[in-house]
Short mmCIF file of C-alpha atoms in Angstrom, two decimals:
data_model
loop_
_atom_site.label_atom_id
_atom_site.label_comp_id
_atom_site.label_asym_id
_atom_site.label_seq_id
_atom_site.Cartn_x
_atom_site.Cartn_y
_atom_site.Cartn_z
CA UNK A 874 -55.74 -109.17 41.92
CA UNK A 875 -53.66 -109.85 38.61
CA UNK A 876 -51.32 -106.88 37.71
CA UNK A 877 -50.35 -105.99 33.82
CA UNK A 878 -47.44 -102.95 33.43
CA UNK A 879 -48.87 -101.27 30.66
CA UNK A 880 -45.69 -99.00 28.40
CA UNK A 881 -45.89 -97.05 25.71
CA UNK A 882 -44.53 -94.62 23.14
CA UNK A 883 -45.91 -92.97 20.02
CA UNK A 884 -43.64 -93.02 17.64
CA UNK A 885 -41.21 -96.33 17.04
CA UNK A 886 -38.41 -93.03 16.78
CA UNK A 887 -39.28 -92.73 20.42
CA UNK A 888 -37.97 -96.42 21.06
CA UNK A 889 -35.09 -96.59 19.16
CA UNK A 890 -32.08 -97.61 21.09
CA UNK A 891 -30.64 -98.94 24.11
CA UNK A 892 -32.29 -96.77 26.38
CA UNK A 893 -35.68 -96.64 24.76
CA UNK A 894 -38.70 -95.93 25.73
CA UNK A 895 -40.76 -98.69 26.35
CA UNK A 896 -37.31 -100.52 27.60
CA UNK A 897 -37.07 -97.87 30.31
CA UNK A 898 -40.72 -97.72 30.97
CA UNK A 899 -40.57 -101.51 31.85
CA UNK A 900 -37.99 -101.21 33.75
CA UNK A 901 -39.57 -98.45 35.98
CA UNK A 902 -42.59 -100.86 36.14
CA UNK A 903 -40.85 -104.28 37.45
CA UNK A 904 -38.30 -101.89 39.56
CA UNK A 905 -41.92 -100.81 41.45
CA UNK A 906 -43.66 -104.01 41.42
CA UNK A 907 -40.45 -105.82 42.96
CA UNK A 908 -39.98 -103.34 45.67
CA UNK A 909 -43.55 -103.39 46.46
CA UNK A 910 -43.48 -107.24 46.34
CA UNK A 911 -46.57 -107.64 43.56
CA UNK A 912 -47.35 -110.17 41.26
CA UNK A 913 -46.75 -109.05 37.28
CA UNK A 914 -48.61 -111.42 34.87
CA UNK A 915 -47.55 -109.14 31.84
CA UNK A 916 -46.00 -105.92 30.78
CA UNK A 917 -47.90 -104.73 27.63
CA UNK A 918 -46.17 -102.63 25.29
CA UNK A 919 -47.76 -100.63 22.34
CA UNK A 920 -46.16 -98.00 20.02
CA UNK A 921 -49.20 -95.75 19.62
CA UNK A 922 -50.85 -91.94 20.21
CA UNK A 923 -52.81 -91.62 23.02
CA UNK A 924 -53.47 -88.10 22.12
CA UNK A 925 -55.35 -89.36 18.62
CA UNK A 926 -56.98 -92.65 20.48
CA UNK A 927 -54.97 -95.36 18.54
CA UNK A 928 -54.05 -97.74 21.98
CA UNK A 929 -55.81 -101.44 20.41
CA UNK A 930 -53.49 -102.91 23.15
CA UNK A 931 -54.76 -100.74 26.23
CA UNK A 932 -57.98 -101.38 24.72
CA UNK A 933 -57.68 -104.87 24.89
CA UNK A 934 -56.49 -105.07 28.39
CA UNK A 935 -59.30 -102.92 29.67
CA UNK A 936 -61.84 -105.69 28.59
CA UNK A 937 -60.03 -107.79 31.72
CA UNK A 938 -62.21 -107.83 35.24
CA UNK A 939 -60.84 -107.56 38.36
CA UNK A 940 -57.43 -106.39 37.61
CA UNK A 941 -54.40 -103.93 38.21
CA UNK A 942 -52.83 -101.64 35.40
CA UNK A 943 -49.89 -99.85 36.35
CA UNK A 944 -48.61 -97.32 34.42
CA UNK A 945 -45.02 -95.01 34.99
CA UNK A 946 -46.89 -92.05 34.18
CA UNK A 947 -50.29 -90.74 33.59
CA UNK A 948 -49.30 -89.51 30.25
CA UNK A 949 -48.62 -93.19 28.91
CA UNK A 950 -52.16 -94.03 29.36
CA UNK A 951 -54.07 -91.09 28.16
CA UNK A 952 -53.35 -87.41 26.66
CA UNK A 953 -56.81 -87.03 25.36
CA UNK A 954 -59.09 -86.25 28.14
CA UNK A 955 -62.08 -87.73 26.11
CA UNK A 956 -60.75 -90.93 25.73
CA UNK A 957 -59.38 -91.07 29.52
CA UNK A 958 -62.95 -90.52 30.58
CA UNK A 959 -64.18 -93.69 28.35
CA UNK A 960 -61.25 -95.59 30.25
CA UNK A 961 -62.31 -94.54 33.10
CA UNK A 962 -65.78 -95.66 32.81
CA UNK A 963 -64.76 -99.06 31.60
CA UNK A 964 -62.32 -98.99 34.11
CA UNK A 965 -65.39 -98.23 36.99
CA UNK A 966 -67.46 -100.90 35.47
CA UNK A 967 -64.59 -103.67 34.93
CA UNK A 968 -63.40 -103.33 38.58
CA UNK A 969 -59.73 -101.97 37.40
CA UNK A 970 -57.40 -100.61 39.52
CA UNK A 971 -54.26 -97.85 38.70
CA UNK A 972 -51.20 -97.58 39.81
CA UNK A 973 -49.33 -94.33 38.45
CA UNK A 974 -45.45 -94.36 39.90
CA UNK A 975 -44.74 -90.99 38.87
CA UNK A 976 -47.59 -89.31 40.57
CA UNK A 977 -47.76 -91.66 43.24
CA UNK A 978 -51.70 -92.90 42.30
CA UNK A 979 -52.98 -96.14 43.60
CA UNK A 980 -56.41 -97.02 43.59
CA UNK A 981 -59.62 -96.99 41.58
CA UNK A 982 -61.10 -94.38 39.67
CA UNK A 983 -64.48 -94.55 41.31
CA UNK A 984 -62.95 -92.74 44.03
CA UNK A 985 -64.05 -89.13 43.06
CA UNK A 986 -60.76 -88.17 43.94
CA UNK A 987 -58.44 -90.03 42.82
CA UNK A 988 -60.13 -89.58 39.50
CA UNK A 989 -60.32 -85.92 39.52
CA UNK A 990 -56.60 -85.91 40.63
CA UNK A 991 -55.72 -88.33 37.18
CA UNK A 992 -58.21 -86.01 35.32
CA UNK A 993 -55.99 -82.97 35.76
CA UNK A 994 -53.10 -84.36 34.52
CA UNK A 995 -54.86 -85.84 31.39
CA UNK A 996 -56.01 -82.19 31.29
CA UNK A 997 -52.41 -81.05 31.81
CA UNK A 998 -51.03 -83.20 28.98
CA UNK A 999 -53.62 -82.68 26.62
CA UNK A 1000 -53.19 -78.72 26.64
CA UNK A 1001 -49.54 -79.42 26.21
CA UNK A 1002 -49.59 -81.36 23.12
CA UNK A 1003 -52.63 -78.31 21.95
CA UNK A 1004 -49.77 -75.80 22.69
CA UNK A 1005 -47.09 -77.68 20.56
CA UNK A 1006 -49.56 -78.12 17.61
CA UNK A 1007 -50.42 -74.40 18.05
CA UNK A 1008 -47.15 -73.12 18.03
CA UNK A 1009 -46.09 -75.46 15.35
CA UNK A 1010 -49.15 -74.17 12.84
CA UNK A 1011 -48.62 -70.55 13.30
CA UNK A 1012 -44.90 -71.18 12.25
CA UNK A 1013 -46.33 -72.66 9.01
CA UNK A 1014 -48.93 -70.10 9.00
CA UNK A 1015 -46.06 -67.28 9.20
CA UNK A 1016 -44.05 -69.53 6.55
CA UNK A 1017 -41.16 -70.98 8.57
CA UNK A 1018 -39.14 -73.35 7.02
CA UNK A 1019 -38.23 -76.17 8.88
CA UNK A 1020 -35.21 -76.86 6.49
CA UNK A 1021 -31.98 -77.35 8.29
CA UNK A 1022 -29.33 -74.71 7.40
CA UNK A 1023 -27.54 -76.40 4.02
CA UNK A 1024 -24.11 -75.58 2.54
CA UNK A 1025 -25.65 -73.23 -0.38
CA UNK A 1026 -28.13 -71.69 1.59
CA UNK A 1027 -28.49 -69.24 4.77
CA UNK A 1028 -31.05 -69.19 6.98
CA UNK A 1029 -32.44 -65.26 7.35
CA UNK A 1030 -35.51 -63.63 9.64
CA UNK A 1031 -37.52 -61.34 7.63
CA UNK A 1032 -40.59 -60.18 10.06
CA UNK A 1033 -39.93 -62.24 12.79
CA UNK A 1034 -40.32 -65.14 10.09
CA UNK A 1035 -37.71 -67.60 9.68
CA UNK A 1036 -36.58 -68.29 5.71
CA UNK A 1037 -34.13 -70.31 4.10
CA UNK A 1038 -32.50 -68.79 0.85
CA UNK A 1039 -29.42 -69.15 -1.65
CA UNK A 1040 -26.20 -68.22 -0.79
CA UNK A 1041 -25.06 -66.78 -3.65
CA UNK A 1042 -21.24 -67.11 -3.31
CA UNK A 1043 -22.01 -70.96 -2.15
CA UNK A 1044 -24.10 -71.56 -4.71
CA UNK A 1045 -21.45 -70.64 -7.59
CA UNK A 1046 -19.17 -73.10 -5.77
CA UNK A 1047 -21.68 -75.99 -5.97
CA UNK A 1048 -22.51 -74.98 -9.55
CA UNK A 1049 -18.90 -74.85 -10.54
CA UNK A 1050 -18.55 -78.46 -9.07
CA UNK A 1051 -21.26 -79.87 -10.86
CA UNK A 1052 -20.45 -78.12 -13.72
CA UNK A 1053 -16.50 -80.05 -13.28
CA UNK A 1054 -17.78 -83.34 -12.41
CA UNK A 1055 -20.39 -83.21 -15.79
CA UNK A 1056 -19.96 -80.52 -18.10
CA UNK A 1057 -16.92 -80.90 -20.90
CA UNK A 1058 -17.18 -77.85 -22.50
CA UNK A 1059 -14.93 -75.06 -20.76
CA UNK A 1060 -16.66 -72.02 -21.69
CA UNK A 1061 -19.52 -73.19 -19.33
CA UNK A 1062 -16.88 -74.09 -16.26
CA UNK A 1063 -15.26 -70.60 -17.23
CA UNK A 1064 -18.93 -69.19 -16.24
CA UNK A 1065 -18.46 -70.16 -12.73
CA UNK A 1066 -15.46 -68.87 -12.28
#
């Protein structure tokens, strides 16, 4: 059986730096396959959702018969339960195998089990990315601003709402700067003082 590591990320902010994402994700991934003493033809890497169904790469490797695809996580293969359910069929049909580290899954998914046990935590993931996009639209809905605090401007909760608005005694200091560094007429400075 040939085995591919399969990493991702969905956001190329996620994989910025030394310890990145998909740089700790591989390592995880030969860590496993060396202690286990497995073969690794290829670790495939892809910045992409998995909650909005953009993997080409996973998509790709699931065309392969007779193969292994192991994974850190659960979440780095699917979020969307839809779209885990079309892997899994390809998956069934293409004789692939899945190895999940994290939650300690090896097998195929045409064991009823083992797929109902990945299911869940596609299920699981999927409801927490619903509750982040929830929370985050009835913050817009209730007019947050997501503006960091600014010198010139306070941050105050009217309602339970979070607003950002002018500092009044900062904001005569900026003027007065601007007004230094551009204006030549004093009668204007004088204003801001």
């Amino acid at each position: 059986m040939t085995n591919f590591g399969y990493a991702r990320v969905s956001t190329e902010k996620q994989d910025m730096g030394i310890n990145s994402g998909l740089n700790n994700q591989s390592d995880v991934i030969l860590d496993f396959v060396e202690k286990h003493n497995l073969n690794l033809s290829d670790i495939i890497t892809e910045i992409a959702s998995s909650y909005y169904n953009e993997q080409k790469n996973i998509n790709q490797l699931l065309q392969y018969n007779n193969i292994t695809i192991i994974v850190t996580d659960i979440s780095r293969l699917s979020r969307n339960v839809i779209q885990f359910k079309e892997y899994a069929k390809i998956m069934v049909k293409n004789n692939i195998a899945l190895i999940s580290i994290q939650e300690n899954i090896n097998g195929y998914l045409n064991n009823i089990e083992l797929y109902h046990k990945v299911l869940q935590r596609v299920i699981h993931f999927q409801n927490q990315i619903s509750d982040t996009i929830n929370n985050i639209q009835h913050k817009v809905d209730n007019n947050w601003d997501f503006r960091q605090n600014k010198f010139g401007r306070d941050i105050i909760y009217e309602n339970n709402v979070r607003k950002v608005v002018d500092n009044i005694h900062e904001t005569n200091i900026i003027n007065l700067i601007k007004a230094l560094k551009y204006e030549t007429k004093t009668r204007i400075i004088n204003s801001y003082l």
